[in-house]
XYZ file of C-alpha atoms in Angstrom:
370
model
C -37.861 13.520 20.270
C -34.411 14.937 20.946
C -33.091 18.544 21.546
C -32.084 20.247 18.316
C -29.935 23.454 18.327
C -30.185 25.878 15.528
C -28.628 29.278 14.408
C -31.607 31.533 13.578
C -32.056 35.009 12.003
C -33.661 37.387 14.471
C -33.821 40.499 12.249
C -32.192 41.902 9.213
C -28.691 43.214 10.257
C -27.569 46.861 9.704
C -23.916 46.552 8.914
C -22.102 43.656 10.579
C -24.444 40.779 11.828
C -24.237 40.928 15.612
C -24.756 37.853 17.705
C -27.548 38.189 20.179
C -29.177 41.043 18.239
C -29.378 39.825 14.667
C -28.549 36.076 14.849
C -28.516 33.819 17.733
C -29.109 30.101 18.751
C -32.434 28.520 19.633
C -33.221 25.056 20.896
C -36.327 22.982 19.996
C -37.413 19.361 19.905
C -37.145 17.176 16.629
C -38.287 13.612 15.959
C -35.260 11.724 14.456
C -36.924 8.305 14.585
C -39.259 8.383 11.556
C -38.465 9.989 8.234
C -41.065 11.975 6.349
C -42.708 10.067 3.399
C -40.126 10.063 0.548
C -38.005 12.397 2.666
C -34.975 12.367 4.898
C -33.786 13.115 8.371
C -30.304 14.404 8.315
C -27.521 15.280 10.753
C -25.556 18.305 9.718
C -21.773 17.464 9.169
C -20.354 20.778 8.182
C -21.269 24.131 6.632
C -19.231 26.541 4.552
C -19.286 30.224 5.587
C -19.682 32.090 2.393
C -19.820 35.876 1.772
C -23.160 35.341 -0.180
C -24.734 34.281 3.064
C -24.681 37.995 4.076
C -27.033 38.720 1.156
C -29.612 36.202 2.281
C -29.970 38.273 5.448
C -31.287 41.307 3.514
C -35.022 40.650 4.120
C -35.907 43.984 2.515
C -34.330 43.160 -0.789
C -37.221 43.316 -3.304
C -35.435 41.306 -5.949
C -33.089 38.770 -4.377
C -31.244 36.441 -6.653
C -31.422 33.619 -4.151
C -33.938 32.636 -1.409
C -33.793 34.893 1.725
C -33.708 33.730 5.408
C -36.914 34.019 7.337
C -37.127 35.553 10.779
C -36.930 33.063 13.670
C -36.043 30.085 11.385
C -32.865 28.166 11.052
C -30.344 29.654 8.718
C -28.807 27.651 5.991
C -25.533 27.462 3.917
C -23.696 25.247 1.473
C -23.044 22.133 3.489
C -22.856 18.400 3.979
C -25.232 16.275 5.970
C -25.366 12.529 6.790
C -28.614 10.667 6.356
C -29.867 9.380 9.723
C -33.160 7.926 8.592
C -34.324 7.534 5.044
C -37.945 7.346 3.742
C -36.801 7.671 0.161
C -35.780 4.642 -1.982
C -32.900 6.662 -3.522
C -31.097 7.273 -0.235
C -29.987 5.138 2.615
C -28.643 5.691 6.116
C -24.985 7.047 6.025
C -25.332 8.613 2.672
C -23.867 12.089 2.317
C -25.921 14.874 1.027
C -24.394 18.039 -0.432
C -26.622 21.122 -0.846
C -26.635 24.889 -0.576
C -29.778 24.572 1.633
C -28.101 22.766 4.585
C -29.631 23.850 7.763
C -27.523 25.292 10.540
C -28.994 22.844 12.951
C -27.836 19.698 14.570
C -30.600 17.733 12.822
C -32.972 18.749 10.053
C -35.775 17.225 7.984
C -35.965 17.145 4.150
C -39.583 16.739 2.976
C -40.746 14.918 -0.121
C -41.729 18.084 -1.942
C -38.203 19.519 -1.467
C -36.206 16.343 -2.340
C -38.183 15.620 -5.436
C -39.501 19.111 -6.317
C -38.057 21.936 -8.487
C -35.018 22.278 -6.272
C -34.035 18.642 -6.511
C -30.960 19.499 -8.730
C -29.506 21.318 -5.662
C -29.337 18.116 -3.665
C -26.355 15.917 -4.605
C -25.249 12.628 -3.232
C -21.488 12.412 -2.911
C -19.145 9.528 -2.232
C -16.122 11.170 -0.544
C -12.814 9.908 -1.823
C -11.056 8.118 1.044
C -7.783 10.255 1.022
C -9.485 13.524 1.200
C -11.176 15.218 4.065
C -14.991 15.600 3.728
C -14.623 19.283 3.989
C -12.740 19.325 0.680
C -16.307 18.936 -0.671
C -17.113 22.362 0.731
C -13.911 23.886 -0.636
C -12.050 22.937 -3.812
C -14.700 20.345 -4.721
C -17.605 22.296 -3.443
C -19.250 25.642 -4.361
C -15.976 27.685 -4.285
C -14.318 25.197 -6.623
C -17.293 25.143 -8.926
C -17.493 28.884 -8.876
C -13.839 29.257 -9.922
C -13.755 26.469 -12.521
C -17.280 27.015 -14.068
C -17.139 30.708 -14.346
C -13.666 30.719 -16.015
C -15.036 28.049 -18.456
C -18.233 29.808 -19.200
C -17.203 33.430 -19.310
C -13.471 33.436 -20.260
C -13.143 30.070 -21.957
C -9.612 29.483 -22.909
C -7.196 32.155 -21.872
C -5.406 34.053 -24.634
C -1.725 33.321 -25.012
C 0.538 35.599 -23.035
C -2.597 37.222 -21.306
C -2.627 39.011 -18.011
C -5.284 38.639 -15.168
C -5.942 40.623 -12.026
C -7.767 38.695 -9.209
C -9.107 40.754 -6.341
C -9.102 39.026 -3.016
C -6.580 36.551 -4.484
C -5.894 34.945 -1.204
C -9.512 34.261 -0.621
C -10.653 30.684 -1.415
C -12.176 31.195 -4.833
C -9.476 33.723 -5.653
C -6.653 31.264 -4.812
C -8.193 28.638 -7.030
C -8.625 31.142 -9.848
C -4.931 32.146 -9.413
C -3.809 28.457 -9.662
C -6.030 27.655 -12.662
C -4.751 30.730 -14.448
C -1.072 30.022 -13.754
C -1.464 26.452 -14.981
C -2.796 27.916 -18.244
C 0.384 30.089 -18.562
C -1.319 33.379 -17.530
C 0.498 36.085 -15.869
C -1.300 36.915 -12.656
C -1.389 39.988 -10.385
C -3.529 39.538 -7.146
C -4.554 41.780 -4.118
C -4.892 40.822 -0.472
C -5.570 42.748 2.728
C -2.607 41.826 4.792
C 1.140 41.302 4.334
C 0.767 37.577 5.326
C -1.797 37.082 2.582
C 0.458 38.917 0.175
C 3.297 36.561 1.090
C 0.969 33.512 0.639
C 0.118 34.774 -2.898
C 3.717 35.002 -3.911
C 5.252 32.113 -2.080
C 2.453 29.477 -2.141
C 0.348 30.289 -5.194
C 3.258 31.676 -7.311
C 1.502 34.664 -8.628
C 3.714 37.057 -10.687
C 2.725 40.038 -8.516
C 0.934 40.716 -5.353
C 0.039 43.758 -3.357
C -1.731 44.756 -0.089
C -4.684 46.924 -1.336
C -4.835 48.741 2.053
C -1.363 50.188 1.819
C -0.303 50.053 -1.878
C -1.184 52.529 -4.651
C -3.459 50.342 -6.618
C -3.417 52.411 -9.766
C 0.407 52.371 -9.760
C 0.485 48.569 -9.213
C -1.921 47.928 -12.098
C -0.255 50.348 -14.418
C 3.167 48.734 -13.868
C 1.766 45.301 -14.369
C -0.431 45.913 -17.425
C 2.020 48.133 -19.289
C 0.889 49.854 -22.467
C -1.488 47.012 -23.560
C -3.231 46.753 -20.180
C -4.590 43.894 -18.277
C -6.844 41.351 -20.286
C -8.960 39.988 -17.444
C -10.373 40.836 -14.088
C -11.765 38.216 -11.748
C -13.500 40.478 -9.277
C -14.563 39.402 -5.811
C -14.516 42.795 -4.196
C -15.795 45.736 -6.418
C -15.307 49.233 -5.266
C -11.892 50.969 -5.598
C -10.146 47.928 -7.045
C -12.628 47.554 -9.800
C -12.398 51.266 -10.409
C -8.733 50.926 -10.796
C -8.933 48.002 -13.167
C -11.115 49.882 -15.529
C -8.528 52.499 -15.903
C -5.819 49.924 -16.805
C -7.827 47.291 -18.832
C -6.913 46.054 -22.195
C -9.188 46.722 -25.147
C -11.670 43.879 -25.372
C -10.940 42.975 -21.831
C -13.191 40.612 -19.852
C -14.512 41.245 -16.293
C -15.892 38.334 -14.297
C -17.978 39.592 -11.484
C -17.891 36.951 -8.844
C -18.667 39.083 -5.813
C -18.540 42.627 -4.246
C -17.512 41.979 -0.660
C -16.629 45.552 -0.236
C -20.162 46.395 -0.363
C -21.814 43.495 1.561
C -22.173 45.631 4.782
C -23.059 48.813 3.045
C -25.969 50.902 4.535
C -27.384 54.354 4.256
C -24.630 55.585 6.811
C -21.872 53.759 5.062
C -22.903 53.467 1.345
C -20.810 51.363 -1.118
C -18.202 53.069 -3.275
C -19.483 54.444 -6.515
C -17.855 52.877 -9.716
C -17.299 56.298 -11.239
C -15.862 55.461 -14.586
C -17.826 52.319 -15.318
C -19.928 53.445 -18.360
C -17.121 55.130 -20.322
C -14.558 52.525 -19.560
C -16.816 49.761 -20.653
C -17.668 51.624 -23.882
C -14.289 53.015 -24.695
C -12.331 49.767 -24.037
C -15.123 47.580 -25.385
C -15.140 45.462 -22.302
C -17.287 42.269 -21.579
C -18.669 42.571 -18.071
C -20.566 39.624 -16.840
C -21.841 38.290 -13.504
C -23.080 34.802 -12.809
C -24.947 32.653 -10.334
C -23.012 29.428 -10.137
C -26.188 27.308 -10.016
C -27.002 28.538 -13.451
C -23.701 27.186 -14.723
C -24.279 23.586 -13.407
C -26.129 22.098 -16.463
C -23.218 23.046 -18.797
C -20.296 22.369 -16.597
C -21.018 19.974 -13.778
C -19.972 16.794 -15.677
C -16.634 18.439 -16.710
C -16.096 19.644 -13.218
C -16.379 16.221 -11.684
C -14.200 14.792 -14.408
C -11.248 17.279 -14.017
C -11.293 18.822 -10.544
C -11.115 15.728 -8.205
C -8.034 14.457 -10.022
C -6.319 17.834 -9.930
C -6.970 17.990 -6.120
C -5.690 14.330 -5.635
C -2.610 14.918 -7.756
C -1.752 18.096 -5.808
C -1.997 20.378 -8.914
C -4.710 22.345 -7.199
C -4.061 23.041 -3.554
C -6.392 24.630 -1.030
C -6.353 25.975 2.547
C -9.186 25.449 4.867
C -9.804 27.199 8.087
C -11.965 24.609 9.921
C -13.750 25.688 13.137
C -15.290 22.991 15.217
C -18.636 22.792 16.866
C -22.041 24.486 16.597
C -20.793 27.309 18.832
C -18.408 28.379 16.071
C -21.161 29.222 13.634
C -22.372 32.610 14.902
C -19.034 34.239 15.248
C -17.851 33.007 11.868
C -19.694 35.629 9.875
C -17.771 38.490 11.383
C -14.531 36.685 11.046
C -15.379 36.058 7.286
C -16.340 39.570 6.554
C -13.342 41.155 8.370
C -10.753 38.765 6.994
C -10.068 36.988 10.255
C -9.552 33.640 8.668
C -6.985 31.959 6.433
C -8.436 30.008 3.621
C -11.863 28.646 3.226
C -13.895 29.136 6.359
C -15.816 26.036 7.326
C -17.517 24.999 10.548
C -17.563 21.257 11.306
C -20.851 21.070 13.198
C -20.467 17.459 13.904
C -17.663 17.678 16.353
C -18.318 14.179 17.869
C -17.045 12.528 14.786
C -14.207 14.847 13.946
C -11.714 12.050 13.496
C -13.959 10.508 10.863
C -14.517 13.684 8.912
C -10.995 15.240 9.161
C -8.023 12.869 8.565
C -5.449 15.194 7.093
C -4.148 18.639 7.588
C -6.815 20.964 6.168
C -4.033 23.395 5.038
C -2.979 21.882 1.849
C -0.015 24.191 1.601
C 1.413 23.041 4.883
């Protein structure tokens, strides 16, 4: 038996998750010598800190779209783990497992019923390319990359010639990939961000046509100027709230809204409710808009093969760049949620849990724009 440290959920947070009150570390013993029958013992390598993890803390949600955390148990996220001991013929020691159910623990066990059960499609073996950091598989080649690529393919399809796109939170990881994919397709892009540094990043690194700070700019004026008389064809929305309201007033007829997230509402509560989308029904009706949300896992069957054929080459060739904010060590996990939800990060926020082998997993600058 060895000591095993985990980040656990203590209770459903009200507002921003607080370390020591809502989430905290716990230590227990785990057997890492013998694997479960047809199962695995794994060592967590790295975990992506995604906005959607805030939703898995909403224990009172009667109709969650994904499994919720359980009080007192290890939290999980989209991550990578290395097989320590295998009891399954399809896996061997040293294999790398990618799954959205990676435990926020030093070690964890994957039982036969999980590995070979209904969720087995969520467990993927990857063979990391030698010239890429393993964390790339949590960024451009992980769930954020799949989110950007698959949602565009499935909801928008091919961009119309001379079309215009508004990306909220364009400097966020998914947003930055969407901006690059759209620019390569010849689309004119306007994007928002929450600081002047991020606005500069959008202009100078991503090459968007226009960028603004949503905290200080007149959003309506920015979108009206960019859209002109015909309006803006597409919205890729990661934020919701005021920015979505503004787009609805400046959208083109037959416009398309891709609803990827609503980060402005993730910490909403009775005392601080989310902003009402006041003109939504009439705008959708009058402008004949297509509005569609998605869960990226539901897009895998149609687009996973295409993703793995196209995206790794784009990343290797430098056509698709990404910026990762890699924090090192288990201690970095708890505080990363507040940093994510308050924008105190630059690029994809990832925690490298296996700090002992940092040199093995991180071999190049995680900032692809440096």
